[in-house]
PDB file of C-alpha atoms in Angstrom:
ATOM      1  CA  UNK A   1       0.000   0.000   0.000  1.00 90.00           C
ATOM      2  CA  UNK A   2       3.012   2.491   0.725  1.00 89.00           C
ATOM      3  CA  UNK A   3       4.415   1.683  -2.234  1.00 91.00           C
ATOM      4  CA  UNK A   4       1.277   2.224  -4.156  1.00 89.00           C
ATOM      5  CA  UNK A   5       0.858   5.431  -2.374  1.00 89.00           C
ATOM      6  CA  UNK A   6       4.298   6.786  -3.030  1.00 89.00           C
ATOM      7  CA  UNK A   7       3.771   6.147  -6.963  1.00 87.00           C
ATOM      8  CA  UNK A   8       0.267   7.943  -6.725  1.00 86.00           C
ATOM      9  CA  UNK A   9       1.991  10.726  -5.381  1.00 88.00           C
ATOM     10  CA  UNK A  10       4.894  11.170  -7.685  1.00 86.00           C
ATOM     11  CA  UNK A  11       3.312  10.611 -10.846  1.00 85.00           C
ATOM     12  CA  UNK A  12      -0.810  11.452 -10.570  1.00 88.00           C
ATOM     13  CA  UNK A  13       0.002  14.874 -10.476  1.00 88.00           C
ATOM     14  CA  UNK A  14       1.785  14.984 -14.246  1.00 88.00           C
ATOM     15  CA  UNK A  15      -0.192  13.098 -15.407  1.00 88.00           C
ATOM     16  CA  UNK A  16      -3.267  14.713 -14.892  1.00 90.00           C
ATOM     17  CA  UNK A  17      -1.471  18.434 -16.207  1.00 89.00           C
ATOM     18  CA  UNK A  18      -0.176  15.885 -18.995  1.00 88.00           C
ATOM     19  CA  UNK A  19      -3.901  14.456 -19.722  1.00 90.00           C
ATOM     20  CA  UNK A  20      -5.516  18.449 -19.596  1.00 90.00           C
ATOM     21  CA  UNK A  21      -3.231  20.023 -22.089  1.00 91.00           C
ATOM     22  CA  UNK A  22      -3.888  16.581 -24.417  1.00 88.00           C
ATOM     23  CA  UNK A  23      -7.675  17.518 -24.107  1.00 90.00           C
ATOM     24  CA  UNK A  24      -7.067  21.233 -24.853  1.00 90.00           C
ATOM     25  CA  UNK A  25      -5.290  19.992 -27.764  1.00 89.00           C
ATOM     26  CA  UNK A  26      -7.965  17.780 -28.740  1.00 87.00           C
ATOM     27  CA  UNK A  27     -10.984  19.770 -28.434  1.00 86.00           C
ATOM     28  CA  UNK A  28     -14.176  18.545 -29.939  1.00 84.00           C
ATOM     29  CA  UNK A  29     -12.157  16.277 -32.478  1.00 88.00           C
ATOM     30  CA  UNK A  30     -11.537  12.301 -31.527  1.00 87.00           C
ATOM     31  CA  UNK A  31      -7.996  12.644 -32.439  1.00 91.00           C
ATOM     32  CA  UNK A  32      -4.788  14.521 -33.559  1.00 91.00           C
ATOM     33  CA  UNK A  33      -1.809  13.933 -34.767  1.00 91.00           C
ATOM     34  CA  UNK A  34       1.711  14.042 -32.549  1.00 90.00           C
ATOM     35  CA  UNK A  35       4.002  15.233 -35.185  1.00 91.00           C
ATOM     36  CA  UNK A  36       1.454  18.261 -36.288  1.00 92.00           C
ATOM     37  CA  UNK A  37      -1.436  18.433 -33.692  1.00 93.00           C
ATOM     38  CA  UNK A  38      -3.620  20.564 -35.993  1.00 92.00           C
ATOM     39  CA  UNK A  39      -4.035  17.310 -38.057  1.00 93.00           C
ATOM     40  CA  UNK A  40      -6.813  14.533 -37.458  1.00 93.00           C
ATOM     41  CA  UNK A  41      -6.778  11.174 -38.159  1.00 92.00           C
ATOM     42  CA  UNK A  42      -9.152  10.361 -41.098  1.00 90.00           C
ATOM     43  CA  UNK A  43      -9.549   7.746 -43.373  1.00 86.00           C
ATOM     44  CA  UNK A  44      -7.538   8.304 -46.788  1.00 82.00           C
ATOM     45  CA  UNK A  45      -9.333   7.190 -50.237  1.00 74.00           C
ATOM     46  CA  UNK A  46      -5.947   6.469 -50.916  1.00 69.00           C
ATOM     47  CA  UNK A  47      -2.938   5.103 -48.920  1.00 61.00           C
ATOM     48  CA  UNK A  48       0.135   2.589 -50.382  1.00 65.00           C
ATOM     49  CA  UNK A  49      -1.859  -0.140 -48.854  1.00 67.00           C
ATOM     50  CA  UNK A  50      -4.913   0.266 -50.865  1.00 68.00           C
ATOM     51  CA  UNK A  51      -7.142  -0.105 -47.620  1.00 71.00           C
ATOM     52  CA  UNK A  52      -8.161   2.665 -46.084  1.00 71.00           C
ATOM     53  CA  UNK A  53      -5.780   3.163 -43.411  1.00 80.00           C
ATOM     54  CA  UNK A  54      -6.176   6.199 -40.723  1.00 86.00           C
ATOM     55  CA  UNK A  55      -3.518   8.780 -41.190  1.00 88.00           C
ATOM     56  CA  UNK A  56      -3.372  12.222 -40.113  1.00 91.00           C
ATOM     57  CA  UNK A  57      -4.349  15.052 -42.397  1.00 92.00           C
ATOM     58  CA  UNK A  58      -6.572  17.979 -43.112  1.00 94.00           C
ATOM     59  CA  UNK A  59     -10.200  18.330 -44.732  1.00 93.00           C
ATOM     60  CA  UNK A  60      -9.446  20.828 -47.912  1.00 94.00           C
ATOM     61  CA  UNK A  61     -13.016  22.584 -49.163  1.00 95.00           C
ATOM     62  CA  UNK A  62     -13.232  24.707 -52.109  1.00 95.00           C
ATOM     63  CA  UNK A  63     -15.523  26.613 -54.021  1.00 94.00           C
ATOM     64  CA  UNK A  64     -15.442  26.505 -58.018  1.00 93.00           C
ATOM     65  CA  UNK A  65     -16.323  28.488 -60.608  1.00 91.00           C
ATOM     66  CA  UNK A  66     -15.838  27.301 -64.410  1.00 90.00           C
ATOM     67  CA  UNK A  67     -12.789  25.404 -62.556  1.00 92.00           C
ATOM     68  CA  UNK A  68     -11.439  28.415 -61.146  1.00 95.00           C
ATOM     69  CA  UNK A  69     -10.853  27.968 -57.199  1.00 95.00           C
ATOM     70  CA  UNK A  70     -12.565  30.949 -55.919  1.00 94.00           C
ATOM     71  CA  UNK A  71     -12.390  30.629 -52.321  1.00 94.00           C
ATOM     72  CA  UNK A  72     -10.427  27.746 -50.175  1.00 96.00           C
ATOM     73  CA  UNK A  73     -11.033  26.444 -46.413  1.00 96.00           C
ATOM     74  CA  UNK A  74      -8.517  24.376 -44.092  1.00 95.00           C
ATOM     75  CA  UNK A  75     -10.485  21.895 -41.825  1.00 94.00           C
ATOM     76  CA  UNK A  76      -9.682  19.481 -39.357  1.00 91.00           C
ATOM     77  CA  UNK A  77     -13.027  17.955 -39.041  1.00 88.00           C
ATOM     78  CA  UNK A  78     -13.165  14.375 -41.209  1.00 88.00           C
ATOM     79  CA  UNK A  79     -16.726  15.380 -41.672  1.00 87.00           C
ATOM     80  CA  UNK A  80     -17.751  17.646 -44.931  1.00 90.00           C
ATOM     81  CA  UNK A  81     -21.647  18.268 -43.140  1.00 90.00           C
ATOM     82  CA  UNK A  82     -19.655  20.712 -40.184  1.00 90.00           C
ATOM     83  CA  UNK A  83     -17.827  22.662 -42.721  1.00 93.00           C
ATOM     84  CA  UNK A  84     -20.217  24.561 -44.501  1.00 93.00           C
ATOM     85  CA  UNK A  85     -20.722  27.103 -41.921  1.00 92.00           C
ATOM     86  CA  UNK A  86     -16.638  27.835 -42.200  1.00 93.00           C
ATOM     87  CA  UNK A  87     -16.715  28.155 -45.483  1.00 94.00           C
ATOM     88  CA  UNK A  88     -19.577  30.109 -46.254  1.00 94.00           C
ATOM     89  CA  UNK A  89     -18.150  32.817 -43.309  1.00 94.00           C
ATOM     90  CA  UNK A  90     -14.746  32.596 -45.279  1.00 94.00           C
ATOM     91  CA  UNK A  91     -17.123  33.623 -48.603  1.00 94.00           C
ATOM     92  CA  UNK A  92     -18.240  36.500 -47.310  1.00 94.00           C
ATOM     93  CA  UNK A  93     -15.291  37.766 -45.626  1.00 93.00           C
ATOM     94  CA  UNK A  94     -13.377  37.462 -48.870  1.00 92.00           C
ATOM     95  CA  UNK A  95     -16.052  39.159 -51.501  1.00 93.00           C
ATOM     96  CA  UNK A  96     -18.389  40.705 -48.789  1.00 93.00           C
ATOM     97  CA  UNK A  97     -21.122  39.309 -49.904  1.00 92.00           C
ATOM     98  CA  UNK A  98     -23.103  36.050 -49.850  1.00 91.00           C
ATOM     99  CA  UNK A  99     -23.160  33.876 -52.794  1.00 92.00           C
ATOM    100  CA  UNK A 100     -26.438  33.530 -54.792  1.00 91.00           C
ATOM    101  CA  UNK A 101     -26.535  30.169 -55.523  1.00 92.00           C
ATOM    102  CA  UNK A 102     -24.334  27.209 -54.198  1.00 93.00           C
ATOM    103  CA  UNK A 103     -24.604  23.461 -55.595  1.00 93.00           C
ATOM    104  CA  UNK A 104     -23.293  21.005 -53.295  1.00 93.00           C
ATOM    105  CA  UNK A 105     -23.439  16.631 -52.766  1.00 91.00           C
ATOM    106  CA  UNK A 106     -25.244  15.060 -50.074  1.00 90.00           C
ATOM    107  CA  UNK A 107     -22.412  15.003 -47.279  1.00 90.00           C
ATOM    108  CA  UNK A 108     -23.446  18.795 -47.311  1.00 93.00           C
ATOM    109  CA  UNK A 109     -27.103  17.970 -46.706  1.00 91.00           C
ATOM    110  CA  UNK A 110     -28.307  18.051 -43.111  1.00 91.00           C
ATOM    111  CA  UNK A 111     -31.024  20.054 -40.890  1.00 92.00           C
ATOM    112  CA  UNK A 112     -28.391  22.398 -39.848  1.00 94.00           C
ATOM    113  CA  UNK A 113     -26.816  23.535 -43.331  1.00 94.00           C
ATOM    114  CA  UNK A 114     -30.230  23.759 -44.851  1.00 95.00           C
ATOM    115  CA  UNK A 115     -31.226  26.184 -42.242  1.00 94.00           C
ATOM    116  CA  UNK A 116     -27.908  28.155 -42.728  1.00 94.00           C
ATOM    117  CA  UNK A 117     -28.798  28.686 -46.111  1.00 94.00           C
ATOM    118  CA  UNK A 118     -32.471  29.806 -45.544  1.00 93.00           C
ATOM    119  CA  UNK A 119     -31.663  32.237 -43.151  1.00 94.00           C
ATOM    120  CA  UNK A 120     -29.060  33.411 -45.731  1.00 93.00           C
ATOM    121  CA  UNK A 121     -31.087  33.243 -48.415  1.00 93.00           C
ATOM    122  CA  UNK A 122     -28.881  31.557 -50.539  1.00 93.00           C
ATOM    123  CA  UNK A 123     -30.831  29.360 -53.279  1.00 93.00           C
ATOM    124  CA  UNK A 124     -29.401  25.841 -52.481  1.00 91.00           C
ATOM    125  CA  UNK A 125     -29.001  22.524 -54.502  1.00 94.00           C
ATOM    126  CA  UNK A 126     -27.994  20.383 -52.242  1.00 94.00           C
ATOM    127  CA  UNK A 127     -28.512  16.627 -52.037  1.00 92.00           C
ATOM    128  CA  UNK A 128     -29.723  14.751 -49.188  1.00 90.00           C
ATOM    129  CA  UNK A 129     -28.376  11.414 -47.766  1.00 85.00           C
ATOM    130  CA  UNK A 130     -30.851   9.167 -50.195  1.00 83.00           C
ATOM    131  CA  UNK A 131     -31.143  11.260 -52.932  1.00 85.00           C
ATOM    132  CA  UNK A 132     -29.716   9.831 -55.930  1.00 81.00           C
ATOM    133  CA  UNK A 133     -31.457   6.061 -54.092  1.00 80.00           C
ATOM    134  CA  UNK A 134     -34.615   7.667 -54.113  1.00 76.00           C
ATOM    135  CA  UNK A 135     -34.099   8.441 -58.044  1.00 74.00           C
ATOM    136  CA  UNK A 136     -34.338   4.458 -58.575  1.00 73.00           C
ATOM    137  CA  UNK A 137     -38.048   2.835 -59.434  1.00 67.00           C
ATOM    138  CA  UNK A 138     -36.577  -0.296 -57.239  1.00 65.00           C
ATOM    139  CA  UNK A 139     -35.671   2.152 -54.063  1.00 64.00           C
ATOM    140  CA  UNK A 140     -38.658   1.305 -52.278  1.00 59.00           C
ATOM    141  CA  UNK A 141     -38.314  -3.091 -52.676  1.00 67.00           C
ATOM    142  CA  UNK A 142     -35.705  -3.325 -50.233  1.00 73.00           C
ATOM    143  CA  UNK A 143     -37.906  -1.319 -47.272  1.00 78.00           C
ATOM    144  CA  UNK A 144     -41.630  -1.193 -47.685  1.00 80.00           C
ATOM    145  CA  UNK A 145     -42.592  -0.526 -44.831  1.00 84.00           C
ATOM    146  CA  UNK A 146     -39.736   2.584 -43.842  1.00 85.00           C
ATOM    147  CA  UNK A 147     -41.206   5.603 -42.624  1.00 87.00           C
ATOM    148  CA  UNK A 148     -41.328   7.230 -45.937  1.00 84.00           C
ATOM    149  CA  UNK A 149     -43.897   4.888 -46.711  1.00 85.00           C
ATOM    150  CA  UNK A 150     -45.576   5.789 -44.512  1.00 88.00           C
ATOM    151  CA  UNK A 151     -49.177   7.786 -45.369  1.00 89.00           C
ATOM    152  CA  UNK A 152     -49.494  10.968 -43.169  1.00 90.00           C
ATOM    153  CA  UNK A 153     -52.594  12.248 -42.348  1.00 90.00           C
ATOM    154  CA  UNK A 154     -51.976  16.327 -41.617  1.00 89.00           C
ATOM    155  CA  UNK A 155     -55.282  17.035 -40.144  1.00 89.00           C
ATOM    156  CA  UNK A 156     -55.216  14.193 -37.422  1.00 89.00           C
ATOM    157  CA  UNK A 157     -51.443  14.869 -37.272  1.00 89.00           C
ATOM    158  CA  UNK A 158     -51.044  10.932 -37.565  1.00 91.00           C
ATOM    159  CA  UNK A 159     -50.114   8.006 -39.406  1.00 92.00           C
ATOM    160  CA  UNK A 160     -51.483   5.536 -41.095  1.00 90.00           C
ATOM    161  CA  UNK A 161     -49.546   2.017 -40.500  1.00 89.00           C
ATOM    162  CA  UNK A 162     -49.230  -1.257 -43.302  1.00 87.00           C
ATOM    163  CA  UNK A 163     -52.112  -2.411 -41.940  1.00 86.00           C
ATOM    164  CA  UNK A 164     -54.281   0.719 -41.661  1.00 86.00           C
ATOM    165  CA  UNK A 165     -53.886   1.515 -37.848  1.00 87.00           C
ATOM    166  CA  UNK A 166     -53.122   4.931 -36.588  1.00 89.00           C
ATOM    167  CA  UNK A 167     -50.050   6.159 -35.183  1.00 90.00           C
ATOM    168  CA  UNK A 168     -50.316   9.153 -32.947  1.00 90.00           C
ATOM    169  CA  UNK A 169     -47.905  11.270 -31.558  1.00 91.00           C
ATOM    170  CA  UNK A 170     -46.684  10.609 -28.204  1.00 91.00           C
ATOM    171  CA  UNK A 171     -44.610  13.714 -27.698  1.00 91.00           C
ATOM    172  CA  UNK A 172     -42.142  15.849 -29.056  1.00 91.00           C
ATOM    173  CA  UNK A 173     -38.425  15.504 -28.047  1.00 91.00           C
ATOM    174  CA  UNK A 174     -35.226  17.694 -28.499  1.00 91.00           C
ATOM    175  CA  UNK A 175     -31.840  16.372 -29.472  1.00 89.00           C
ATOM    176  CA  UNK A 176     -28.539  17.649 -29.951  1.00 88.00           C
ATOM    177  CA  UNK A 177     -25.736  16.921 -33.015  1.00 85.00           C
ATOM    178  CA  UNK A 178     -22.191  16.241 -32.650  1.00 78.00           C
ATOM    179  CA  UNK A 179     -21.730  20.185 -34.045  1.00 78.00           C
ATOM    180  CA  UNK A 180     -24.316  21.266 -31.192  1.00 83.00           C
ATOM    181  CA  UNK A 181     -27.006  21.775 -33.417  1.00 88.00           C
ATOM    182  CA  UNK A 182     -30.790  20.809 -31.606  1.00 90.00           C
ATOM    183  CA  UNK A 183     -32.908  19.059 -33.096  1.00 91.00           C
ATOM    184  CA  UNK A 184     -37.013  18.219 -32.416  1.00 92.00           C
ATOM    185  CA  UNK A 185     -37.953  14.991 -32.847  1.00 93.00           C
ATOM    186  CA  UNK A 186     -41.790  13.829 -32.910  1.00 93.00           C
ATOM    187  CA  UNK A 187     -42.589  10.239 -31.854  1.00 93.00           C
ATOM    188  CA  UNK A 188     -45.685   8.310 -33.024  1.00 92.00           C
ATOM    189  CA  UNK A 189     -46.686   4.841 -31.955  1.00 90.00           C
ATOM    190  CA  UNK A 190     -48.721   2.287 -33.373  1.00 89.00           C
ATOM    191  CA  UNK A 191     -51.405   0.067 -31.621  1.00 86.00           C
ATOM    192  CA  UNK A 192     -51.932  -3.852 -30.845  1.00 83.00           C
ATOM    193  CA  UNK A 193     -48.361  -4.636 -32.669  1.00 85.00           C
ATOM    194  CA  UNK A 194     -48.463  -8.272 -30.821  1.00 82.00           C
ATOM    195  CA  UNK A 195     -51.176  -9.614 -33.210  1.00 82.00           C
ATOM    196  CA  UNK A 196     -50.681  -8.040 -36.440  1.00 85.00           C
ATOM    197  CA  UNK A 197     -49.644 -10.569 -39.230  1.00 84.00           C
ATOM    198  CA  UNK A 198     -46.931  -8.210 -40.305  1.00 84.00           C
ATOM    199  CA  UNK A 199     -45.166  -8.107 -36.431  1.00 81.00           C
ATOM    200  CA  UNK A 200     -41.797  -8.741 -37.742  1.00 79.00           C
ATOM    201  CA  UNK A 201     -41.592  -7.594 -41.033  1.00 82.00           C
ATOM    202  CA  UNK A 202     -42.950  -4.278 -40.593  1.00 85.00           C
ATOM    203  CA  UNK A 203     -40.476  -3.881 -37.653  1.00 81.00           C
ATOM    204  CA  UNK A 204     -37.809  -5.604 -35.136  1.00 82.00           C
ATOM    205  CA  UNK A 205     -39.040  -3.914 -31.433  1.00 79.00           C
ATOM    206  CA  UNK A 206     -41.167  -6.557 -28.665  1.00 81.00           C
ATOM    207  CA  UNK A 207     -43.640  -3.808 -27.974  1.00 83.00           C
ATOM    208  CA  UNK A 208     -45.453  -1.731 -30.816  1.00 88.00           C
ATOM    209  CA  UNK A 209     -43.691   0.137 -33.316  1.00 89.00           C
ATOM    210  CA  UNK A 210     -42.484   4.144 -32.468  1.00 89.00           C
ATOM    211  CA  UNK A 211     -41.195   6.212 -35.261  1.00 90.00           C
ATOM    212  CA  UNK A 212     -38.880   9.083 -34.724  1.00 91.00           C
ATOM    213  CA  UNK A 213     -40.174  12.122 -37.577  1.00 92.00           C
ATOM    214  CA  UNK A 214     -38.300  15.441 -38.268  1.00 92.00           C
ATOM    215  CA  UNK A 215     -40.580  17.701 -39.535  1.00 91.00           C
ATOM    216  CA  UNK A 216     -38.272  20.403 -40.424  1.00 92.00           C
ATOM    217  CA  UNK A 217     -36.305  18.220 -42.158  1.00 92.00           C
ATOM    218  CA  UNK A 218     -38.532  16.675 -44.093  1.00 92.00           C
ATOM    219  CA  UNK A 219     -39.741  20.456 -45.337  1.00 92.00           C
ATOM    220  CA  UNK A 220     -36.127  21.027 -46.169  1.00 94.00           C
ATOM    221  CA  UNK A 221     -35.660  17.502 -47.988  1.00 92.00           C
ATOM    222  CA  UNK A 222     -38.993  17.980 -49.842  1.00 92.00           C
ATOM    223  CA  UNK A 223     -37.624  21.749 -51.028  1.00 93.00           C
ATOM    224  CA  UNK A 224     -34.376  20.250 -51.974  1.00 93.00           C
ATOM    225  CA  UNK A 225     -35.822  17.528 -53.761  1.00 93.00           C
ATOM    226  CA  UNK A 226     -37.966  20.487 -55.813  1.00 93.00           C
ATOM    227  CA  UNK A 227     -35.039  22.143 -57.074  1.00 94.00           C
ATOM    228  CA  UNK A 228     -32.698  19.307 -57.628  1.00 93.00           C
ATOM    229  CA  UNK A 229     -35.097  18.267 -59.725  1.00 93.00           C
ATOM    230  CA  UNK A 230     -36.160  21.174 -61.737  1.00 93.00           C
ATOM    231  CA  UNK A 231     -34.422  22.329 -65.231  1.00 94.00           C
ATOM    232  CA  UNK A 232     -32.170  24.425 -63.152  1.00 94.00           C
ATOM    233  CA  UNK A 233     -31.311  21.872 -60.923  1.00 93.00           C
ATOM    234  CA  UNK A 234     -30.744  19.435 -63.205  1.00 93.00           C
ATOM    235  CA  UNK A 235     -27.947  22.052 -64.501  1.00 94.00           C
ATOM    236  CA  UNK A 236     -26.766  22.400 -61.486  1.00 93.00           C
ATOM    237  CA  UNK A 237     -26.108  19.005 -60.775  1.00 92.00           C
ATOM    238  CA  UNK A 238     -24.443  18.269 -64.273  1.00 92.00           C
ATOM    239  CA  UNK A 239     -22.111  21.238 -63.322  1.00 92.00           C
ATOM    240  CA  UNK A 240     -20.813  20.176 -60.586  1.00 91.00           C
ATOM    241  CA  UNK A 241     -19.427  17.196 -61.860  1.00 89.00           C
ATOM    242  CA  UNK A 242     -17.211  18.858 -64.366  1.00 90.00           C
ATOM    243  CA  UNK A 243     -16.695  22.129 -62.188  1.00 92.00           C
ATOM    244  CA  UNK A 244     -15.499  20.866 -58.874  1.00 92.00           C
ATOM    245  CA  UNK A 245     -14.019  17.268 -59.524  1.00 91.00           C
ATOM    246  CA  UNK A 246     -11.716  17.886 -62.332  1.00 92.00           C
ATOM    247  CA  UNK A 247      -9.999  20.799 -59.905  1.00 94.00           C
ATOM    248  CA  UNK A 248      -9.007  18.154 -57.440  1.00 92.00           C
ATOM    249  CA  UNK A 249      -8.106  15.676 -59.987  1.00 92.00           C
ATOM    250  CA  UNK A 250      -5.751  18.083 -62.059  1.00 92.00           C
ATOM    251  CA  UNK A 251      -4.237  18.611 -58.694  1.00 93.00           C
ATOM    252  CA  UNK A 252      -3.612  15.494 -57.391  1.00 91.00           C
ATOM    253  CA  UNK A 253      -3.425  12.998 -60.345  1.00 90.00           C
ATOM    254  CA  UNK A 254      -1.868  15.108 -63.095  1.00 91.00           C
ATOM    255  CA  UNK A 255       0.119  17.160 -61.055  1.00 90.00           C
ATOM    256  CA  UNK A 256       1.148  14.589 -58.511  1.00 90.00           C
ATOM    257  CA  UNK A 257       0.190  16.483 -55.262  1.00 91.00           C
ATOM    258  CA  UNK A 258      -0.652  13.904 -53.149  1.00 88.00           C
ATOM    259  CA  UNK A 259       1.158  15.594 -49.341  1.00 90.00           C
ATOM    260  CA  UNK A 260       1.745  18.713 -47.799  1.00 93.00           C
ATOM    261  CA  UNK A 261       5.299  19.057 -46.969  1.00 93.00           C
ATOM    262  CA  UNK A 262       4.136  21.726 -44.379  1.00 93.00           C
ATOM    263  CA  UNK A 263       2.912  21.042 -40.871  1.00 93.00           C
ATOM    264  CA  UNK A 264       0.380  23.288 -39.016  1.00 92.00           C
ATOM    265  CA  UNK A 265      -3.163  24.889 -40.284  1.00 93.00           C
ATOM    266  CA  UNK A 266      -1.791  27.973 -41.031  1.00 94.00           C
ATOM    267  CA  UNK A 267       0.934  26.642 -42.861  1.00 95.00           C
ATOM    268  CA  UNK A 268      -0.692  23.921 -44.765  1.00 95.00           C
ATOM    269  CA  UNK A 269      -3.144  27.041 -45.803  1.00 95.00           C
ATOM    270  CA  UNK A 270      -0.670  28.632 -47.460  1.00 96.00           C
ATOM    271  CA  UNK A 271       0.550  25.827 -48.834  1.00 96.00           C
ATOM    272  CA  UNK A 272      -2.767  24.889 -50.596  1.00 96.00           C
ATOM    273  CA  UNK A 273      -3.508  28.859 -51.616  1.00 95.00           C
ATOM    274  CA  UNK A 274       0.130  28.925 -53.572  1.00 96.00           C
ATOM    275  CA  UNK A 275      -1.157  25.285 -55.275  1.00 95.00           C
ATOM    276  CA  UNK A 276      -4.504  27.112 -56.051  1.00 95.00           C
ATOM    277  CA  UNK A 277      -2.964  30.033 -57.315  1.00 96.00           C
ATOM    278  CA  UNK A 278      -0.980  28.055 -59.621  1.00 95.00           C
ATOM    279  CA  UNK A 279      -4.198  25.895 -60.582  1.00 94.00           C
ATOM    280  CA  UNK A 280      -6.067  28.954 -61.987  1.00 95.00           C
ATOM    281  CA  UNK A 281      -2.850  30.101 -63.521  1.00 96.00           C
ATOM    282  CA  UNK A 282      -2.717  27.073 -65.472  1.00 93.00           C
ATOM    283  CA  UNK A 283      -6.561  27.250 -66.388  1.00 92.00           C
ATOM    284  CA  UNK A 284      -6.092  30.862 -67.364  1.00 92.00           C
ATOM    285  CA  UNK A 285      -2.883  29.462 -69.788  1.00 91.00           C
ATOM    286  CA  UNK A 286      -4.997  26.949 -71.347  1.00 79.00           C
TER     287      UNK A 286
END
């Protein structure tokens, strides 16, 4: 016990300064790198092992117009949905202004970007996690009985299950993302489950089924899918295949930048506006 005691005493104390200043370092990411602590761990496309290994690096975003890199953000979040805000801020400190449109994929597409755009008015065409799934005739085979296909009846404010019971709500709950964002959550359950014929198929839980419904979301998601799928949409999403993509590509494939040789954010920035400069330089040559 003394000698426990006397190693308690010597080392506790460093370690716990030791363990504090990791933290601060580590804020709200789940890792960092020890040779460059601004760098997280994220999972390359691309490593010499061909399988996905973790290895520390940074999350580059950029905006594109007729493959001209217009504006550039450094992030160390793995994520793409959390660095919208960032970039957008970066945007409008650069050309003091919003932009009007902005065409983005569906890791851009949550609750929390789609009300950042509304409240900046920005005219969005941004996909949503099942987008291009729910584009297929076959999309609804594999789940029938999802809560998409569902029927919803507004005036009752309930739904209608596979075998024509209602679901009403039960409450409305509030829950928070990883990026702080809250969310409200409204929960509807079904009645006498036990002796339906589909108990099993229509869903896995031992008492009757509860849904979970975001009604905000679902307004955004049924906007989005309005525009991505008008004329101008369709545009849109034709562009930004051969607008963004081909930048990285030039970059990295053609050009064979596949590192930064710098360590630190504000370094690796630099590094990656001097490789932008020199992209548009070469676009403007061509």
């Amino acid at each position: 016990m003394k000698a426990k005691l006397r190693y308690v005493t010597k080392n506790y104390p460093e370690k716990i300064v030791q363990y504090e200043e990791q933290e601060a370092t580590l804020g709200d990411r789940n890792s960092y790198s020890k040779t460059d602590p601004d760098a997280t761990f994220m999972r390359m496309k691309e490593d010499h092992m061909k399988n996905g290994q973790l290895r520390p690096g940074y999350n580059i975003q950029i905006s594109t117009s007729n493959q001209y890199i217009v504006n550039y953000t450094i992030h160390s979040n793995p994520t793409d949905t959390r660095t919208l805000s960032g970039h957008l801020q970066q945007h409008e400190d650069s050309f003091g202004k919003t932009p009007g449109t902005l065409t983005a994929d569906a890791g851009y597409g949550s609750e929390e970007n789609y009300a950042l755009l509304a409240a900046k008015n920005i005219e969005s065409y941004v996909k949503y996690g099942m987008f291009d799934k729910g584009q297929k005739k076959s999309c609804g085979d594999k789940k029938p009985f999802s809560v998409d296909k569902l029927h919803y009846n507004p005036s009752q404010d309930c739904y209608i299950c596979p075998m024509g019971q209602e679901m009403h709500c039960i409450g409305t709950f509030s829950q928070k993302t990883s990026a702080g964002f809250r969310q409200e959550i409204k929960k509807y359950q079904a009645k006498n489950c036990t002796n339906c014929p589909l108990n099993g198929a229509c869903h896995k839980s031992q008492g009757n089924r509860i849904i979970g419904v975001n009604k905000q979301l679902e307004i955004y998601r049924n906007r989005a899918y309005e525009l991505l799928n008008s004329d101008v949409g369709v545009a849109k999403r034709k562009q930004r295949c051969y607008d963004v993509e081909p930048v990285f590509a030039n970059i990295k494939q053609n050009h064979g930048f596949r590192r930064f040789m710098l360590r630190g954010k504000e370094k690796v920035s630099i590094e990656w506006g001097l490789l932008a400069i020199a992209q548009n330089l070469r676009k403007k040559a061509a």
